[in-house]
């Protein structure tokens, strides 16, 4: 007599969602840190001051750097949306999985 077994490993590996979200958080921290360092000219302010003369030019550079920071925040914000969607996927999967019976 043949026996039938069910493979219950199919579906989403929801344990991986936490790893993905942790990686997103780490990436965001590193990007934010790099942008903050760039905006404050961390470690190379004297080089910038030597390369760019005049308060107007320096203000323009700072303005451009702030625009970059704004775009960076928008891009990283997309990662927040993705992380939130992962929470939603995990919740829905767990809900549907709890209803599964043999």
Short mmCIF file of N, CA, C and O in Angstrom, two decimals:
data_model
loop_
_atom_site.label_atom_id
_atom_site.label_comp_id
_atom_site.label_asym_id
_atom_site.label_seq_id
_atom_site.Cartn_x
_atom_site.Cartn_y
_atom_site.Cartn_z
N UNK A 1 0.83 -1.16 0.00
CA UNK A 1 0.00 0.00 0.00
C UNK A 1 0.89 1.25 0.00
O UNK A 1 1.84 1.35 0.74
N UNK A 2 0.57 2.17 -0.86
CA UNK A 2 1.35 3.40 -0.98
C UNK A 2 0.94 4.38 0.12
O UNK A 2 -0.21 4.44 0.51
N UNK A 3 1.92 5.13 0.58
CA UNK A 3 1.61 6.16 1.58
C UNK A 3 1.86 7.52 0.96
O UNK A 3 2.73 7.68 0.10
N UNK A 4 1.10 8.46 1.38
CA UNK A 4 1.25 9.82 0.89
C UNK A 4 1.74 10.70 2.02
O UNK A 4 1.23 10.64 3.13
N UNK A 5 2.73 11.50 1.72
CA UNK A 5 3.21 12.46 2.72
C UNK A 5 3.07 13.86 2.15
O UNK A 5 3.11 14.06 0.94
N UNK A 6 2.92 14.79 3.02
CA UNK A 6 2.79 16.18 2.62
C UNK A 6 4.07 16.93 2.98
O UNK A 6 4.59 16.78 4.07
N UNK A 7 4.52 17.69 2.04
CA UNK A 7 5.71 18.51 2.26
C UNK A 7 5.25 19.87 2.76
O UNK A 7 4.72 20.68 2.01
N UNK A 8 5.42 20.12 4.07
CA UNK A 8 4.94 21.37 4.65
C UNK A 8 5.99 22.47 4.62
O UNK A 8 5.79 23.53 5.20
N UNK A 9 7.10 22.25 3.92
CA UNK A 9 8.14 23.27 3.88
C UNK A 9 7.92 24.27 2.75
O UNK A 9 8.68 25.19 2.59
N UNK A 10 6.89 24.09 1.98
CA UNK A 10 6.62 25.02 0.89
C UNK A 10 6.03 26.30 1.43
O UNK A 10 5.31 26.31 2.40
N UNK A 11 6.32 27.36 0.76
CA UNK A 11 5.78 28.65 1.17
C UNK A 11 6.90 29.64 1.38
O UNK A 11 7.98 29.54 0.79
N UNK A 12 6.66 30.56 2.24
CA UNK A 12 7.61 31.63 2.52
C UNK A 12 8.42 31.26 3.75
O UNK A 12 7.87 30.84 4.76
N UNK A 13 9.72 31.43 3.67
CA UNK A 13 10.57 31.22 4.84
C UNK A 13 10.52 32.49 5.68
O UNK A 13 11.35 33.39 5.55
N UNK A 14 9.51 32.58 6.54
CA UNK A 14 9.30 33.83 7.28
C UNK A 14 10.42 34.13 8.26
O UNK A 14 10.57 35.28 8.68
N UNK A 15 11.22 33.14 8.61
CA UNK A 15 12.38 33.41 9.48
C UNK A 15 13.37 34.33 8.77
O UNK A 15 14.11 35.05 9.42
N UNK A 16 13.38 34.29 7.46
CA UNK A 16 14.28 35.15 6.69
C UNK A 16 13.85 36.61 6.69
O UNK A 16 14.66 37.49 6.43
N UNK A 17 12.60 36.87 7.01
CA UNK A 17 12.11 38.25 7.02
C UNK A 17 12.85 39.07 8.07
O UNK A 17 13.26 40.20 7.82
N UNK A 18 13.05 38.50 9.24
CA UNK A 18 13.77 39.22 10.30
C UNK A 18 15.19 39.53 9.85
O UNK A 18 15.69 40.64 10.09
N UNK A 19 15.84 38.59 9.19
CA UNK A 19 17.20 38.82 8.69
C UNK A 19 17.20 39.95 7.66
O UNK A 19 18.10 40.80 7.66
N UNK A 20 16.20 39.96 6.79
CA UNK A 20 16.11 41.02 5.78
C UNK A 20 15.91 42.37 6.45
O UNK A 20 16.55 43.35 6.08
N UNK A 21 15.03 42.43 7.44
CA UNK A 21 14.76 43.69 8.12
C UNK A 21 15.98 44.17 8.90
O UNK A 21 16.26 45.37 8.94
N UNK A 22 16.72 43.24 9.50
CA UNK A 22 17.95 43.61 10.20
C UNK A 22 18.98 44.17 9.22
O UNK A 22 19.67 45.15 9.52
N UNK A 23 19.06 43.57 8.05
CA UNK A 23 20.00 44.05 7.03
C UNK A 23 19.59 45.45 6.55
O UNK A 23 20.45 46.31 6.32
N UNK A 24 18.30 45.69 6.43
CA UNK A 24 17.81 47.02 6.03
C UNK A 24 18.20 48.05 7.09
O UNK A 24 18.69 49.13 6.77
N UNK A 25 17.99 47.72 8.37
CA UNK A 25 18.34 48.64 9.45
C UNK A 25 19.84 48.95 9.45
O UNK A 25 20.24 50.11 9.61
N UNK A 26 20.65 47.92 9.26
CA UNK A 26 22.10 48.12 9.24
C UNK A 26 22.50 49.01 8.07
O UNK A 26 23.29 49.94 8.22
N UNK A 27 21.94 48.74 6.90
CA UNK A 27 22.24 49.54 5.71
C UNK A 27 21.85 51.00 5.93
O UNK A 27 22.61 51.91 5.62
N UNK A 28 20.64 51.22 6.50
CA UNK A 28 20.18 52.58 6.75
C UNK A 28 21.13 53.31 7.70
O UNK A 28 21.45 54.48 7.47
N UNK A 29 21.54 52.64 8.77
CA UNK A 29 22.47 53.28 9.72
C UNK A 29 23.76 53.69 9.04
O UNK A 29 24.27 54.79 9.25
N UNK A 30 24.30 52.79 8.21
CA UNK A 30 25.56 53.08 7.53
C UNK A 30 25.42 54.20 6.51
O UNK A 30 26.30 55.07 6.41
N UNK A 31 24.33 54.21 5.77
CA UNK A 31 24.11 55.27 4.79
C UNK A 31 23.90 56.61 5.50
O UNK A 31 24.47 57.63 5.11
N UNK A 32 23.09 56.61 6.57
CA UNK A 32 22.86 57.84 7.32
C UNK A 32 24.17 58.37 7.91
O UNK A 32 24.43 59.57 7.86
N UNK A 33 24.98 57.48 8.43
CA UNK A 33 26.26 57.88 9.02
C UNK A 33 27.18 58.49 7.96
O UNK A 33 27.80 59.53 8.18
N UNK A 34 27.24 57.86 6.79
CA UNK A 34 28.09 58.37 5.71
C UNK A 34 27.60 59.73 5.22
O UNK A 34 28.40 60.64 4.98
N UNK A 35 26.28 59.89 5.10
CA UNK A 35 25.74 61.18 4.66
C UNK A 35 25.98 62.26 5.71
O UNK A 35 26.32 63.39 5.37
N UNK A 36 25.80 61.91 6.97
CA UNK A 36 26.06 62.89 8.03
C UNK A 36 27.52 63.32 8.03
O UNK A 36 27.83 64.50 8.19
N UNK A 37 28.42 62.37 7.84
CA UNK A 37 29.85 62.70 7.78
C UNK A 37 30.15 63.60 6.59
O UNK A 37 30.93 64.55 6.70
N UNK A 38 29.51 63.31 5.46
CA UNK A 38 29.74 64.13 4.27
C UNK A 38 29.20 65.54 4.46
O UNK A 38 29.83 66.52 4.08
N UNK A 39 28.02 65.65 5.07
CA UNK A 39 27.43 66.97 5.29
C UNK A 39 28.24 67.82 6.26
O UNK A 39 28.28 69.04 6.14
N UNK A 40 28.89 67.18 7.20
CA UNK A 40 29.69 67.94 8.16
C UNK A 40 31.15 68.05 7.71
O UNK A 40 31.97 68.61 8.41
N UNK A 41 31.43 67.50 6.52
CA UNK A 41 32.78 67.48 5.97
C UNK A 41 33.75 66.83 6.97
O UNK A 41 34.88 67.27 7.15
N UNK A 42 33.25 65.82 7.65
CA UNK A 42 34.02 65.14 8.69
C UNK A 42 35.37 64.65 8.17
O UNK A 42 35.45 63.91 7.20
N UNK A 43 36.42 65.10 8.83
CA UNK A 43 37.76 64.64 8.49
C UNK A 43 38.42 65.37 7.33
O UNK A 43 39.60 65.18 7.08
N UNK A 44 37.67 66.19 6.62
CA UNK A 44 38.30 66.88 5.48
C UNK A 44 37.78 68.31 5.30
O UNK A 44 37.83 68.87 4.22
N UNK A 45 37.36 68.93 6.39
CA UNK A 45 36.84 70.30 6.32
C UNK A 45 37.91 71.28 5.84
O UNK A 45 37.63 72.15 5.01
N UNK A 46 39.14 71.11 6.31
CA UNK A 46 40.20 72.03 5.87
C UNK A 46 40.47 71.87 4.38
O UNK A 46 40.74 72.84 3.68
N UNK A 47 40.37 70.64 3.87
CA UNK A 47 40.56 70.40 2.44
C UNK A 47 39.47 71.11 1.62
O UNK A 47 39.74 71.73 0.60
N UNK A 48 38.23 71.02 2.11
CA UNK A 48 37.11 71.68 1.43
C UNK A 48 37.31 73.20 1.47
O UNK A 48 37.12 73.88 0.46
N UNK A 49 37.69 73.72 2.63
CA UNK A 49 37.91 75.16 2.76
C UNK A 49 39.04 75.64 1.85
O UNK A 49 38.98 76.77 1.34
N UNK A 50 40.05 74.82 1.65
CA UNK A 50 41.14 75.19 0.74
C UNK A 50 40.71 75.10 -0.73
O UNK A 50 41.18 75.87 -1.56
N UNK A 51 39.84 74.15 -1.03
CA UNK A 51 39.43 73.94 -2.42
C UNK A 51 38.34 74.91 -2.87
O UNK A 51 38.28 75.29 -4.04
N UNK A 52 37.48 75.30 -1.94
CA UNK A 52 36.35 76.16 -2.28
C UNK A 52 36.48 77.46 -1.49
O UNK A 52 36.35 77.46 -0.27
N UNK A 53 36.75 78.51 -2.19
CA UNK A 53 36.93 79.81 -1.55
C UNK A 53 35.66 80.64 -1.66
O UNK A 53 34.94 80.57 -2.65
N UNK A 54 35.41 81.39 -0.63
CA UNK A 54 34.26 82.28 -0.63
C UNK A 54 33.07 81.68 0.06
O UNK A 54 32.76 80.50 -0.11
N UNK A 55 32.40 82.50 0.84
CA UNK A 55 31.26 82.00 1.60
C UNK A 55 30.09 81.60 0.70
O UNK A 55 29.38 80.65 1.01
N UNK A 56 29.92 82.28 -0.42
CA UNK A 56 28.82 81.91 -1.33
C UNK A 56 29.04 80.52 -1.92
O UNK A 56 28.11 79.72 -2.00
N UNK A 57 30.26 80.24 -2.33
CA UNK A 57 30.56 78.91 -2.90
C UNK A 57 30.41 77.83 -1.83
O UNK A 57 29.88 76.75 -2.11
N UNK A 58 30.84 78.12 -0.63
CA UNK A 58 30.72 77.14 0.45
C UNK A 58 29.26 76.91 0.82
O UNK A 58 28.84 75.79 1.06
N UNK A 59 28.46 77.98 0.81
CA UNK A 59 27.03 77.84 1.09
C UNK A 59 26.34 77.04 -0.02
O UNK A 59 25.45 76.25 0.24
N UNK A 60 26.77 77.27 -1.26
CA UNK A 60 26.20 76.52 -2.38
C UNK A 60 26.53 75.03 -2.24
O UNK A 60 25.67 74.17 -2.45
N UNK A 61 27.76 74.72 -1.87
CA UNK A 61 28.14 73.33 -1.65
C UNK A 61 27.30 72.71 -0.54
O UNK A 61 26.79 71.60 -0.69
N UNK A 62 27.14 73.44 0.54
CA UNK A 62 26.34 72.93 1.65
C UNK A 62 24.89 72.71 1.23
O UNK A 62 24.26 71.72 1.58
N UNK A 63 24.36 73.63 0.42
CA UNK A 63 23.00 73.48 -0.09
C UNK A 63 22.87 72.23 -0.96
O UNK A 63 21.90 71.47 -0.84
N UNK A 64 23.84 72.01 -1.82
CA UNK A 64 23.83 70.81 -2.67
C UNK A 64 23.93 69.54 -1.83
O UNK A 64 23.26 68.55 -2.11
N UNK A 65 24.75 69.58 -0.80
CA UNK A 65 24.89 68.42 0.08
C UNK A 65 23.57 68.13 0.81
O UNK A 65 23.19 66.98 0.98
N UNK A 66 22.87 69.19 1.20
CA UNK A 66 21.57 69.01 1.85
C UNK A 66 20.55 68.41 0.88
O UNK A 66 19.68 67.63 1.29
N UNK A 67 20.62 68.78 -0.39
CA UNK A 67 19.74 68.18 -1.40
C UNK A 67 20.04 66.69 -1.53
O UNK A 67 19.13 65.86 -1.63
N UNK A 68 21.31 66.34 -1.53
CA UNK A 68 21.69 64.93 -1.60
C UNK A 68 21.14 64.19 -0.38
O UNK A 68 20.61 63.09 -0.51
N UNK A 69 21.25 64.80 0.78
CA UNK A 69 20.72 64.19 2.01
C UNK A 69 19.22 63.97 1.89
O UNK A 69 18.69 62.95 2.31
N UNK A 70 18.51 64.94 1.30
CA UNK A 70 17.06 64.81 1.12
C UNK A 70 16.74 63.63 0.21
O UNK A 70 15.87 62.81 0.52
N UNK A 71 17.46 63.52 -0.90
CA UNK A 71 17.23 62.39 -1.82
C UNK A 71 17.58 61.07 -1.16
O UNK A 71 16.89 60.07 -1.35
N UNK A 72 18.64 61.08 -0.39
CA UNK A 72 19.05 59.86 0.32
C UNK A 72 17.93 59.45 1.28
O UNK A 72 17.59 58.27 1.37
N UNK A 73 17.35 60.40 1.99
CA UNK A 73 16.28 60.09 2.94
C UNK A 73 15.07 59.52 2.21
O UNK A 73 14.41 58.59 2.71
N UNK A 74 14.77 60.04 1.03
CA UNK A 74 13.65 59.52 0.24
C UNK A 74 13.91 58.08 -0.19
O UNK A 74 13.02 57.23 -0.12
N UNK A 75 15.13 57.82 -0.63
CA UNK A 75 15.47 56.46 -1.06
C UNK A 75 15.42 55.49 0.11
O UNK A 75 14.87 54.38 0.00
N UNK A 76 15.97 55.89 1.23
CA UNK A 76 15.96 55.03 2.41
C UNK A 76 14.52 54.85 2.90
O UNK A 76 14.16 53.79 3.40
N UNK A 77 13.70 55.86 2.71
CA UNK A 77 12.29 55.74 3.06
C UNK A 77 11.60 54.62 2.30
O UNK A 77 10.68 53.98 2.82
N UNK A 78 12.04 54.38 1.08
CA UNK A 78 11.50 53.26 0.31
C UNK A 78 11.83 51.94 1.00
O UNK A 78 11.03 50.99 0.96
N UNK A 79 12.99 51.86 1.62
CA UNK A 79 13.35 50.65 2.37
C UNK A 79 12.43 50.47 3.57
O UNK A 79 12.09 49.34 3.92
N UNK A 80 12.03 51.56 4.21
CA UNK A 80 11.08 51.48 5.31
C UNK A 80 9.76 50.90 4.83
O UNK A 80 9.15 50.07 5.51
N UNK A 81 9.31 51.36 3.68
CA UNK A 81 8.06 50.83 3.12
C UNK A 81 8.20 49.34 2.82
O UNK A 81 7.28 48.56 3.09
N UNK A 82 9.34 48.95 2.27
CA UNK A 82 9.58 47.53 1.97
C UNK A 82 9.57 46.72 3.25
O UNK A 82 8.96 45.64 3.32
N UNK A 83 10.23 47.21 4.30
CA UNK A 83 10.27 46.50 5.58
C UNK A 83 8.87 46.35 6.16
O UNK A 83 8.51 45.30 6.69
N UNK A 84 8.07 47.39 6.02
CA UNK A 84 6.69 47.34 6.49
C UNK A 84 5.88 46.30 5.71
O UNK A 84 5.08 45.56 6.28
N UNK A 85 6.11 46.25 4.41
CA UNK A 85 5.43 45.24 3.58
C UNK A 85 5.83 43.83 4.00
O UNK A 85 5.01 42.91 3.99
N UNK A 86 7.09 43.67 4.38
CA UNK A 86 7.54 42.36 4.86
C UNK A 86 6.79 41.95 6.12
O UNK A 86 6.41 40.78 6.28
N UNK A 87 6.55 42.92 7.01
CA UNK A 87 5.75 42.63 8.21
C UNK A 87 4.36 42.16 7.82
O UNK A 87 3.82 41.21 8.39
N UNK A 88 3.78 42.85 6.84
CA UNK A 88 2.45 42.51 6.37
C UNK A 88 2.42 41.10 5.76
O UNK A 88 1.52 40.30 6.03
N UNK A 89 3.41 40.80 4.94
CA UNK A 89 3.51 39.48 4.32
C UNK A 89 3.63 38.40 5.39
O UNK A 89 2.95 37.37 5.34
N UNK A 90 4.48 38.64 6.37
CA UNK A 90 4.70 37.67 7.45
C UNK A 90 3.40 37.42 8.21
O UNK A 90 3.02 36.28 8.47
N UNK A 91 2.71 38.50 8.55
CA UNK A 91 1.45 38.39 9.29
C UNK A 91 0.40 37.61 8.50
O UNK A 91 -0.27 36.72 9.04
N UNK A 92 0.27 37.96 7.22
CA UNK A 92 -0.72 37.27 6.40
C UNK A 92 -0.36 35.80 6.22
O UNK A 92 -1.23 34.93 6.25
N UNK A 93 0.91 35.53 6.04
CA UNK A 93 1.35 34.14 5.86
C UNK A 93 1.08 33.33 7.12
O UNK A 93 0.56 32.23 7.05
N UNK A 94 1.40 33.91 8.28
CA UNK A 94 1.16 33.20 9.53
C UNK A 94 -0.32 32.95 9.74
O UNK A 94 -0.72 31.88 10.21
N UNK A 95 -1.13 33.93 9.38
CA UNK A 95 -2.58 33.78 9.52
C UNK A 95 -3.09 32.65 8.63
O UNK A 95 -3.87 31.80 9.07
N UNK A 96 -2.66 32.65 7.37
CA UNK A 96 -3.11 31.60 6.45
C UNK A 96 -2.54 30.24 6.85
O UNK A 96 -3.22 29.22 6.75
N UNK A 97 -1.30 30.24 7.30
CA UNK A 97 -0.66 28.98 7.68
C UNK A 97 -1.34 28.34 8.88
O UNK A 97 -1.43 27.13 8.98
N UNK A 98 -1.86 29.18 9.79
CA UNK A 98 -2.52 28.65 10.98
C UNK A 98 -3.84 27.97 10.62
O UNK A 98 -4.35 27.15 11.39
N UNK A 99 -4.40 28.30 9.47
CA UNK A 99 -5.67 27.71 9.03
C UNK A 99 -5.47 26.40 8.26
O UNK A 99 -6.43 25.71 7.97
N UNK A 100 -4.21 26.10 7.94
CA UNK A 100 -3.92 24.92 7.14
C UNK A 100 -4.03 23.66 7.97
O UNK A 100 -3.48 23.58 9.07
N UNK A 101 -4.79 22.71 7.48
CA UNK A 101 -4.90 21.42 8.17
C UNK A 101 -4.76 20.31 7.15
O UNK A 101 -5.00 20.50 5.96
N UNK A 102 -4.36 19.17 7.63
CA UNK A 102 -4.24 17.99 6.75
C UNK A 102 -5.51 17.21 6.78
O UNK A 102 -6.16 17.03 7.71
#
